[in-house]
XYZ file of C-alpha atoms in Angstrom:
707
model
C 0.034 0.095 0.017
C 1.185 3.431 -0.682
C 0.000 7.033 0.435
C 0.856 10.387 -0.569
C 2.042 12.767 1.483
C 0.132 15.276 3.728
C 2.322 18.176 5.543
C -0.926 20.510 6.483
C 0.589 23.499 8.449
C 0.030 23.414 12.092
C 0.892 25.657 15.278
C 4.504 25.515 16.277
C 4.996 22.581 18.752
C 8.380 24.419 19.690
C 7.810 26.849 22.720
C 5.046 24.566 24.144
C 4.967 22.238 26.645
C 5.155 18.528 26.236
C 5.459 15.639 28.548
C 8.046 13.222 28.096
C 7.313 10.534 25.190
C 9.046 8.142 27.161
C 7.410 9.036 30.646
C 4.871 6.803 30.790
C 7.314 3.642 29.878
C 9.724 5.078 32.642
C 7.343 5.317 35.595
C 5.995 1.948 34.913
C 8.921 -0.192 34.519
C 8.480 -0.686 30.987
C 11.521 1.336 29.706
C 14.782 -1.159 30.101
C 17.936 0.305 30.868
C 21.323 -1.095 30.291
C 21.676 -3.501 33.187
C 17.905 -4.962 32.625
C 18.259 -6.115 28.959
C 17.681 -10.095 28.695
C 20.065 -11.741 26.728
C 20.205 -15.547 26.256
C 23.825 -17.174 28.145
C 24.157 -13.802 29.771
C 27.478 -14.350 32.066
C 28.364 -11.477 35.009
C 31.488 -9.763 35.258
C 32.158 -8.486 38.849
C 35.433 -5.847 38.996
C 38.210 -6.112 41.441
C 39.811 -2.824 42.706
C 43.143 -2.382 44.020
C 43.230 -1.556 47.938
C 46.695 0.023 47.649
C 47.215 3.517 46.137
C 50.344 2.940 44.615
C 53.016 0.081 43.990
C 52.940 -3.177 41.751
C 50.904 -6.298 41.648
C 53.076 -9.168 42.943
C 50.435 -11.580 42.562
C 47.128 -12.803 41.559
C 45.898 -15.990 43.412
C 43.196 -16.726 40.687
C 43.310 -20.599 40.989
C 41.133 -21.177 44.253
C 38.752 -18.372 42.777
C 38.075 -20.483 39.849
C 37.238 -23.441 41.754
C 34.321 -21.495 42.978
C 30.722 -22.495 41.809
C 29.571 -20.887 38.200
C 32.984 -18.889 38.071
C 33.932 -18.649 34.360
C 37.004 -16.741 34.073
C 39.281 -14.509 35.910
C 40.800 -11.615 33.879
C 43.982 -9.644 34.920
C 46.971 -8.210 33.645
C 48.673 -11.830 32.901
C 46.258 -13.265 30.788
C 43.853 -10.247 29.137
C 43.456 -9.353 25.661
C 45.931 -6.727 24.595
C 44.189 -3.243 23.762
C 45.900 -0.138 22.296
C 45.644 3.028 24.013
C 48.045 4.879 21.589
C 45.540 7.337 19.591
C 43.321 10.471 19.845
C 39.855 10.048 20.475
C 37.191 12.606 20.262
C 38.350 14.399 23.519
C 41.930 13.700 23.087
C 44.524 11.224 24.103
C 42.386 8.273 26.280
C 43.148 7.662 30.129
C 45.433 4.918 30.411
C 42.855 3.469 32.541
C 40.928 2.509 29.785
C 44.338 0.130 29.326
C 42.578 -2.156 31.906
C 44.588 -5.080 33.214
C 47.575 -4.567 30.667
C 50.365 -3.877 33.209
C 50.964 -4.953 36.978
C 51.562 -0.966 38.024
C 48.930 0.308 40.435
C 48.763 4.133 40.379
C 45.875 4.610 42.737
C 43.261 3.040 45.092
C 40.815 1.551 43.623
C 42.824 0.983 40.009
C 41.062 -2.292 38.512
C 43.283 -4.850 38.864
C 40.878 -8.081 37.932
C 37.189 -8.913 36.437
C 35.598 -12.229 38.152
C 33.088 -13.351 35.158
C 30.709 -16.000 36.499
C 26.803 -17.486 35.443
C 25.449 -15.147 37.919
C 26.241 -11.560 39.590
C 26.152 -12.980 43.325
C 28.654 -15.906 42.177
C 30.972 -13.236 40.660
C 30.516 -11.060 43.507
C 31.624 -13.385 46.054
C 34.550 -14.491 43.903
C 35.732 -11.204 43.578
C 35.487 -10.582 47.398
C 37.509 -14.028 47.948
C 40.312 -13.376 45.439
C 43.573 -12.623 47.126
C 46.081 -10.205 45.410
C 48.968 -9.804 47.238
C 50.968 -6.024 46.463
C 54.225 -4.687 46.575
C 53.152 -1.395 48.128
C 54.757 2.075 47.669
C 54.785 5.478 49.490
C 51.707 7.464 48.160
C 50.393 11.396 48.146
C 47.045 12.412 48.046
C 47.403 15.669 49.722
C 46.063 18.488 47.768
C 46.629 22.083 48.593
C 46.846 25.208 46.973
C 50.368 26.038 45.710
C 51.609 22.970 46.526
C 55.317 21.548 45.504
C 54.431 19.533 41.687
C 52.102 21.972 40.821
C 52.398 23.279 36.966
C 50.615 25.134 34.128
C 49.486 23.046 31.127
C 49.667 24.278 27.593
C 47.083 26.826 26.688
C 45.995 27.708 30.242
C 46.696 31.442 30.435
C 44.579 34.301 29.161
C 45.697 37.930 29.952
C 45.989 41.552 28.361
C 47.121 44.683 30.192
C 49.565 44.718 33.013
C 47.409 43.351 36.324
C 50.035 44.062 38.851
C 50.022 48.166 38.009
C 46.430 48.132 37.650
C 46.126 46.467 41.372
C 48.671 49.110 42.606
C 46.513 52.228 40.776
C 43.295 50.686 42.342
C 41.308 52.596 44.943
C 39.893 49.136 46.249
C 41.243 45.894 45.990
C 39.940 42.314 46.777
C 42.681 39.324 47.603
C 41.090 36.449 48.576
C 41.137 32.614 48.398
C 38.230 29.657 47.935
C 38.234 26.426 47.866
C 35.719 23.585 46.566
C 35.886 19.742 47.358
C 35.976 16.792 45.653
C 32.521 16.066 44.335
C 30.976 13.152 42.532
C 28.002 12.830 40.067
C 26.445 10.274 42.057
C 23.822 9.975 38.698
C 20.874 7.698 39.652
C 21.440 4.943 36.985
C 25.075 3.237 37.887
C 27.081 2.300 34.834
C 26.317 -0.760 33.247
C 27.362 -2.465 29.949
C 26.695 -5.623 27.854
C 28.902 -6.694 25.210
C 28.545 -9.595 22.916
C 29.776 -10.861 19.605
C 26.389 -10.888 17.105
C 27.163 -11.770 13.145
C 30.776 -11.038 13.414
C 30.162 -7.609 14.784
C 30.726 -6.173 18.514
C 27.111 -5.318 19.697
C 27.705 -3.207 22.988
C 24.259 -2.256 25.112
C 25.398 0.565 27.337
C 24.292 3.577 29.216
C 26.575 6.277 27.801
C 26.153 10.038 26.657
C 27.141 9.233 23.216
C 27.108 5.778 21.534
C 29.167 6.745 18.598
C 31.965 8.103 20.902
C 32.072 4.816 22.724
C 32.033 3.046 19.393
C 34.762 4.766 18.290
C 36.877 4.492 21.381
C 36.214 0.634 21.410
C 37.097 0.483 17.938
C 40.074 1.812 18.476
C 41.063 0.413 21.580
C 40.622 -3.317 20.361
C 41.941 -2.438 16.818
C 38.610 -2.960 14.849
C 37.101 -1.734 11.992
C 34.507 0.890 13.181
C 32.003 -0.538 11.033
C 32.116 -3.814 13.003
C 31.163 -1.943 16.320
C 27.473 -1.313 17.398
C 26.860 0.857 20.630
C 23.151 1.428 21.584
C 21.896 3.335 24.768
C 18.292 3.819 24.576
C 17.483 5.087 27.710
C 19.869 6.776 30.120
C 19.299 7.497 34.158
C 21.631 9.957 34.558
C 25.230 11.113 33.023
C 26.144 14.783 33.999
C 29.446 14.285 32.371
C 30.625 10.840 33.726
C 29.117 8.406 31.063
C 31.710 8.156 28.212
C 34.011 5.099 27.861
C 34.865 3.671 31.554
C 36.835 0.493 32.338
C 33.401 -1.573 32.702
C 32.517 -1.436 29.076
C 36.608 -2.174 27.807
C 36.197 -5.110 30.773
C 32.647 -6.714 29.122
C 34.404 -6.594 25.503
C 37.271 -8.237 26.976
C 35.226 -10.882 28.666
C 32.624 -11.769 25.853
C 35.792 -11.782 23.434
C 37.451 -15.054 25.717
C 34.031 -16.561 26.480
C 32.447 -16.233 23.297
C 29.010 -15.418 24.961
C 27.284 -11.975 26.295
C 29.213 -10.594 29.544
C 27.552 -7.859 31.458
C 29.303 -5.871 33.734
C 27.523 -3.542 36.072
C 29.405 -1.123 38.489
C 28.870 -0.856 42.215
C 28.033 2.576 43.920
C 31.333 2.393 45.573
C 33.187 1.342 42.317
C 31.771 4.449 40.657
C 33.749 6.445 43.047
C 36.970 5.178 41.845
C 36.777 4.380 38.081
C 34.365 6.708 36.883
C 35.729 10.322 37.421
C 34.574 13.124 39.555
C 35.124 16.936 39.714
C 38.635 17.900 41.429
C 38.733 19.750 44.341
C 40.090 23.124 43.758
C 41.999 26.000 45.190
C 41.365 29.540 43.847
C 42.648 33.098 44.323
C 41.030 36.329 42.883
C 42.415 39.582 43.138
C 40.032 42.555 41.741
C 41.187 45.875 41.707
C 38.857 48.830 41.051
C 38.053 52.551 41.333
C 35.986 53.747 44.167
C 32.924 53.562 41.953
C 33.530 49.833 41.235
C 34.676 50.084 37.941
C 37.021 47.311 37.301
C 40.454 48.038 36.475
C 42.193 44.588 37.215
C 40.899 41.189 37.129
C 43.142 38.229 38.182
C 42.094 34.538 38.669
C 44.469 31.872 39.295
C 42.734 28.506 39.848
C 44.523 24.985 40.850
C 42.975 21.252 40.682
C 44.586 17.947 40.835
C 44.990 15.728 38.174
C 46.088 11.454 38.269
C 49.836 10.915 37.802
C 48.694 9.114 34.602
C 46.500 11.482 32.683
C 46.340 14.963 32.887
C 42.667 16.729 33.426
C 42.530 20.673 33.720
C 39.377 21.794 36.024
C 38.902 25.430 33.894
C 37.893 27.073 36.918
C 39.604 30.219 35.916
C 38.293 30.616 32.315
C 34.613 31.639 33.510
C 35.611 35.392 33.820
C 37.179 35.625 30.402
C 33.874 36.429 28.970
C 31.692 38.127 32.149
C 33.514 41.593 33.199
C 35.493 43.945 31.381
C 38.690 45.361 33.111
C 41.615 47.414 32.100
C 44.021 44.154 33.170
C 42.809 40.654 32.926
C 44.951 37.892 33.755
C 43.121 33.975 34.021
C 45.540 30.749 34.775
C 44.729 27.197 35.637
C 47.160 25.336 37.139
C 47.188 21.308 37.804
C 49.208 19.012 40.402
C 49.442 15.339 39.709
C 48.910 13.139 42.636
C 48.186 9.220 43.303
C 44.512 9.804 42.624
C 42.042 8.242 40.047
C 41.983 11.024 36.949
C 39.352 13.773 37.570
C 36.635 14.249 34.511
C 34.149 16.592 33.192
C 31.086 17.277 35.512
C 28.009 19.731 35.058
C 29.462 22.886 34.238
C 33.094 21.966 34.273
C 35.369 24.863 35.294
C 32.119 27.207 35.443
C 30.619 25.797 38.531
C 33.613 25.867 40.718
C 35.095 29.026 39.050
C 31.660 30.963 39.225
C 31.444 30.254 43.041
C 35.283 32.022 43.712
C 34.261 34.519 41.053
C 31.048 35.859 41.986
C 31.731 35.690 45.936
C 34.575 38.390 44.862
C 32.302 40.401 42.947
C 30.038 40.707 46.398
C 33.045 41.495 48.141
C 34.087 44.151 45.832
C 30.616 45.564 46.252
C 30.772 45.367 49.908
C 34.121 47.319 49.737
C 32.805 49.757 47.396
C 29.511 50.255 49.031
C 27.673 49.680 45.933
C 24.377 47.032 45.293
C 25.924 43.625 44.055
C 23.826 44.204 40.888
C 24.749 47.581 40.168
C 28.414 46.820 40.828
C 27.812 44.034 37.799
C 26.058 46.613 35.430
C 29.005 48.657 36.039
C 31.338 46.134 34.586
C 29.299 45.043 32.020
C 31.277 44.577 28.448
C 30.250 45.673 24.681
C 32.532 43.032 23.233
C 34.281 40.013 24.434
C 36.877 41.403 27.190
C 39.763 39.348 26.097
C 38.464 38.256 22.448
C 37.129 41.392 21.378
C 34.463 39.398 19.720
C 30.523 41.011 19.445
C 28.406 38.919 21.570
C 25.643 36.872 19.641
C 23.482 38.238 22.046
C 23.844 39.093 25.894
C 20.873 39.809 27.834
C 22.684 39.153 31.439
C 21.534 42.355 32.495
C 17.693 41.493 31.625
C 18.030 38.900 33.865
C 19.298 40.593 36.488
C 16.304 43.275 36.148
C 13.698 40.913 35.914
C 15.162 38.683 38.727
C 15.298 41.573 40.957
C 11.841 42.565 40.288
C 10.505 38.938 40.977
C 12.557 38.594 44.023
C 11.997 41.783 45.747
C 15.550 43.005 45.686
C 14.836 46.810 45.693
C 14.727 47.920 48.908
C 17.374 45.305 50.260
C 19.354 46.579 53.292
C 22.771 46.012 52.197
C 24.160 45.920 55.988
C 24.790 42.292 56.973
C 23.428 40.494 60.004
C 20.477 43.179 60.498
C 17.460 40.567 59.787
C 16.057 38.149 62.755
C 13.705 35.739 63.102
C 14.390 34.837 66.667
C 17.302 32.472 66.735
C 17.403 32.681 63.203
C 19.393 35.500 60.737
C 18.127 35.926 57.434
C 19.901 37.038 54.482
C 19.489 37.317 50.220
C 22.373 37.120 48.013
C 22.982 37.025 44.007
C 25.447 35.807 41.466
C 25.529 36.005 37.705
C 25.537 32.682 35.535
C 27.181 31.890 32.219
C 27.669 28.895 29.919
C 29.416 28.801 26.436
C 27.045 28.317 23.604
C 28.776 25.298 20.905
C 27.887 23.096 18.067
C 29.577 20.210 16.528
C 28.831 18.626 13.258
C 25.888 15.938 13.409
C 24.002 14.141 11.002
C 20.480 12.870 10.564
C 18.093 11.063 8.550
C 14.259 11.825 8.185
C 12.104 9.411 6.486
C 8.440 9.648 5.082
C 6.423 6.545 5.590
C 4.346 5.374 3.870
C 1.706 5.400 6.134
C 2.112 9.325 6.538
C 4.229 9.319 9.659
C 7.712 10.320 9.636
C 10.645 8.539 11.354
C 13.728 10.661 12.717
C 16.921 8.724 13.341
C 19.938 10.797 14.929
C 22.334 9.515 16.973
C 21.552 11.535 20.229
C 21.250 10.803 23.778
C 18.861 11.329 26.117
C 20.102 11.321 29.511
C 17.040 12.415 31.438
C 16.999 15.728 29.619
C 14.028 15.460 27.715
C 16.151 15.440 24.227
C 13.665 12.468 22.600
C 11.027 14.946 23.369
C 12.549 17.816 22.226
C 13.872 16.612 18.955
C 10.596 15.279 18.112
C 9.241 18.956 18.619
C 11.714 20.167 16.560
C 11.413 17.752 13.538
C 7.234 18.213 13.710
C 8.148 22.480 13.127
C 10.331 21.874 10.610
C 8.211 19.228 8.729
C 4.762 21.312 9.683
C 3.091 18.305 10.605
C 1.516 17.441 14.362
C 4.321 15.740 16.782
C 2.156 12.546 17.024
C 3.157 11.987 13.471
C 6.894 12.075 14.620
C 8.709 8.870 15.663
C 12.501 9.530 17.118
C 14.619 7.029 17.204
C 18.168 7.839 19.022
C 21.145 6.582 20.523
C 22.287 3.878 18.305
C 26.025 4.004 16.727
C 24.642 2.668 13.307
C 22.395 5.950 13.072
C 25.841 7.898 12.090
C 28.225 10.312 13.648
C 26.472 12.970 15.874
C 27.245 15.072 18.894
C 27.537 13.664 22.075
C 25.234 14.754 25.180
C 27.661 17.377 26.660
C 28.788 20.863 27.291
C 25.236 21.715 26.689
C 25.724 21.120 23.065
C 23.240 18.407 22.115
C 20.067 19.635 21.501
C 21.468 22.579 19.478
C 23.760 20.180 17.459
C 20.795 17.549 16.651
C 18.542 20.170 15.919
C 20.430 21.771 13.441
C 20.900 18.316 11.590
C 17.216 17.190 11.955
C 16.203 20.464 10.589
C 18.511 20.120 7.717
C 17.460 17.016 7.220
C 13.808 18.028 7.606
C 14.138 20.909 4.634
C 15.747 18.337 2.221
C 12.734 15.773 2.818
C 10.167 18.646 1.888
C 12.234 19.478 -1.015
C 11.518 16.100 -2.124
C 8.146 15.559 -1.140
C 7.341 18.793 -3.084
C 8.021 17.160 -6.241
C 5.116 14.907 -5.507
C 4.296 11.318 -6.387
C 3.254 8.406 -4.258
C 5.392 7.406 -1.015
C 7.055 3.712 -1.690
C 6.724 1.221 0.923
C 10.168 1.780 2.010
C 9.485 5.621 2.315
C 11.476 8.546 0.953
C 14.215 9.486 3.282
C 16.699 12.530 3.243
C 20.126 13.148 4.900
C 21.869 15.902 6.478
C 25.554 16.738 7.716
C 25.931 19.827 9.566
C 29.946 19.810 9.215
C 30.242 22.740 6.834
C 27.586 24.747 8.357
C 28.854 24.581 11.504
C 32.362 25.121 10.216
C 30.558 28.398 8.820
C 29.199 29.645 11.903
C 30.347 33.410 12.122
C 32.733 34.221 14.874
C 31.140 35.427 18.145
C 31.052 35.236 21.944
C 28.068 32.811 22.076
C 26.907 32.224 25.613
C 23.463 31.473 28.028
C 23.215 33.789 30.730
C 21.443 34.227 34.277
C 21.318 35.538 37.028
C 20.954 33.589 40.314
C 18.799 34.870 43.434
C 18.746 33.091 47.232
C 17.110 33.688 50.455
C 18.634 31.625 53.249
C 18.086 31.437 56.943
C 21.097 30.676 59.485
C 20.255 29.093 63.219
C 23.100 31.138 65.269
C 22.527 27.795 68.043
C 23.521 24.932 65.609
C 25.067 26.759 62.498
C 22.473 24.963 60.439
C 22.077 27.023 57.207
C 18.581 26.497 55.155
C 17.846 27.999 51.993
C 14.421 29.081 52.002
C 13.574 29.832 48.468
C 15.756 30.498 44.971
C 15.066 32.334 41.690
C 16.812 31.899 38.583
C 16.233 33.728 35.349
C 18.198 32.498 32.211
C 18.862 33.921 28.786
C 19.051 30.910 26.643
C 17.918 31.683 23.277
C 14.564 29.541 22.028
C 13.112 27.384 23.913
C 12.129 23.901 22.890
C 10.078 22.650 25.636
C 9.298 24.736 28.745
C 7.903 21.931 30.649
C 11.641 20.071 30.800
C 13.466 22.939 30.288
C 12.207 24.394 33.478
C 12.959 20.634 35.053
C 16.388 21.235 33.940
C 17.183 24.746 35.202
C 15.625 23.542 38.746
C 17.727 20.696 38.660
C 20.610 22.270 38.148
C 19.839 25.038 40.985
C 19.376 22.212 43.068
C 22.605 20.862 42.707
C 23.959 24.324 43.383
C 22.218 24.303 46.456
C 23.827 20.731 47.321
C 27.362 22.108 46.270
C 26.989 25.075 48.317
C 25.812 22.978 51.542
C 26.082 19.591 51.450
C 28.660 17.833 48.817
C 32.384 16.806 49.941
C 34.120 13.534 48.907
C 36.596 13.027 51.752
C 39.791 11.087 50.628
C 41.619 9.587 53.617
C 45.486 10.549 53.394
C 46.461 7.094 55.170
C 44.989 4.829 52.579
C 44.598 7.098 49.594
C 40.810 5.802 49.373
C 37.359 7.641 50.060
C 35.819 7.790 53.480
C 32.213 6.900 52.828
C 32.110 6.117 49.129
C 28.770 5.701 49.037
C 25.329 7.758 49.171
C 25.127 7.337 52.925
C 28.776 8.607 53.106
C 28.706 10.929 50.489
C 25.947 13.917 51.586
C 23.957 15.590 49.182
C 20.626 17.720 49.175
C 17.228 15.722 49.510
C 13.986 16.516 49.033
C 13.608 18.006 53.086
C 16.654 20.131 51.930
C 15.316 21.832 48.914
C 12.940 25.048 49.516
C 10.672 26.463 46.411
C 12.832 27.089 43.592
C 11.572 29.095 40.834
C 13.405 28.799 37.280
C 12.133 31.310 34.580
C 14.054 33.215 31.185
C 13.684 36.407 29.309
C 13.608 36.554 25.457
C 16.950 36.205 24.124
C 16.826 36.502 20.090
C 19.902 35.910 17.983
C 18.939 36.750 14.121
C 22.245 35.699 12.981
C 21.849 32.215 14.686
C 20.779 29.480 12.185
C 19.643 27.391 14.977
C 18.686 29.535 17.873
C 18.775 27.486 20.943
C 21.045 27.318 23.480
C 21.949 25.086 25.993
C 20.184 25.239 29.336
C 21.543 21.479 30.844
C 24.787 23.400 32.421
C 23.883 26.800 33.277
C 21.523 26.186 36.079
C 24.363 24.973 38.313
C 26.501 28.220 37.657
C 26.483 31.176 40.104
C 24.219 28.606 42.421
C 26.653 28.368 45.342
C 28.063 31.795 44.950
C 24.204 33.261 45.093
C 23.852 31.266 48.348
C 27.035 32.075 49.966
C 26.747 35.526 49.454
C 23.307 35.033 51.177
C 25.025 33.201 54.061
C 27.510 36.558 54.110
C 24.401 38.955 54.325
C 23.038 36.720 57.083
C 25.637 36.407 59.580
C 28.304 38.949 58.310
C 30.757 36.092 57.954
C 32.172 35.663 54.628
C 32.403 31.529 53.994
C 35.235 30.867 51.202
C 35.633 27.214 51.516
C 32.728 25.241 49.961
C 30.490 23.364 51.624
C 29.207 25.600 54.324
C 28.699 23.236 57.142
C 26.992 23.894 60.443
C 30.454 23.393 62.213
C 32.097 25.866 59.754
C 29.501 28.347 60.756
C 29.977 27.940 64.400
C 33.593 28.188 64.046
C 33.554 31.157 61.930
C 31.201 32.597 64.405
C 28.228 32.534 62.488
C 25.952 34.001 65.056
C 28.301 36.979 66.126
C 26.302 39.364 63.974
C 22.825 38.988 65.757
C 24.768 40.374 68.994
């Protein structure tokens, strides 16, 4: 049967609220995640991690374990398949951790030393706990501190203009303060899980990741395979936040299925995730601001330091955030790293911007206090016309509009700037604000859109929906591009066979994918305009945005926002409670207001958690974590989260062919600073180290302002 197409124009789907297409399947359990999909003859792998922080493996006593019920294999450095880590992938050279079981060297606590494979996960776990590994232990160093020996400046980590020292000397008002943020972990709801099997001569991996083509390409490189012989699928992902790229569990699953010739699943435990899936590095930051008495910046100096592993360099670029935010006669920013005997950090929601904005926006608040200027007025006074360092025009910059709307809705007018003057019994009340920004980028992507014989349309794009509502957003975008109802669109995602597309990261996903889908839909409409019947196999149009993305005009492209917070500080217990938060953002066209608001509120909630709760503690003696689980790693629970409101202002960019900006990360940026500034306003005490725990409030004299 064939039918002709119908593309009767309908009201725009983009910009109207739609529930998630997969929402019902998720809440009823019909949606299956990577660790739940059944396979015949499935075997289960369980990782064994090192108990020392540095040294060598002397022996692995595998024979007793191999004799245990159900155990099929013990993979380790003496018998595992060889892999090649000498390549350059999407994010550069891979972390040598991916070369799992390739050597006897142990560079940190929690390094993978063996994989037990058994008929059941229970048998694999029992055997893993019974495996005896003997080590030759060496002294280790995991102590992170500002300016400690061994710190160095990586390439391309400095940006500067003018003479900072001269401008500081000439400044009437100077802020010189140090700030710190702790190690933090992604703690997404769904643990990392992957199942690998050989099917029809191809490697087939069902995984939970932020980009199937990314993982497929890395596996092809590691195992020296033809990229066309690797397929990775990841239909449902229960959170990623930067952590779900290629990790050791996928590599282990591929090794095991290659050895055993049957499907093998490896699921990480929560405790294992603290060691092998990345985290946000602690930071030590110094801000030096010099200004005239009216608050105009003469000097801006931001120096940031993070740790990295001894085997792979990772830079938490906290000092980058100010390079587009505020104008100054002289500007200097630098990121430095120190290698320690710890796992390699990784990207985590708003990498660089989240910790960097805490330090920068608190320093701006301190400058406003010294200049006796309203914090919003100070930011307006230092608003740049073009990129402060690049000199490029802004595609759009509606930061001040965000502050104006936020101040109106939050009730900022008439705020008494003096700290410690608002009391409610033993509670001190304060309000604070901070700015937010996050870069807007796009990466080349491909898409295919098919007009089906039944009058529907199928969109195929290798996007990843990590809980953001990407599947729904792309359906709305395709519906508008084809001028049909969203109900006529079927969107298929997260299959590396669909071709190259941007990963879900850097707030680039929806923007990059939308561009490709829109281009393919436009091509399809041209084909359909020629008339004729649609054959049973449909009519397909494909797109590749590589050339278009490359031709994008050079501008400073960013999302912006203004964060507001009100806190109550109990002077007897030191407890800080956030009473309300408001975020107003400028993020281009909003695809789906329902899920967009959810994303922004989620980011702000994480900012609250960052400000008051999250802190991973590393034991100096063992090199491992104290409390590496969701009982020991404290984060905000429902009772900690107050009324949070998020909204946006119009943010058009007539020169932009897409118009969408990322919103996944900007919600967390500046949120912790707004809360910290509110705590100062409540108590008169500055907290420059996160989290602002009750003991720190009491030790700092958090109740002294109450008299």
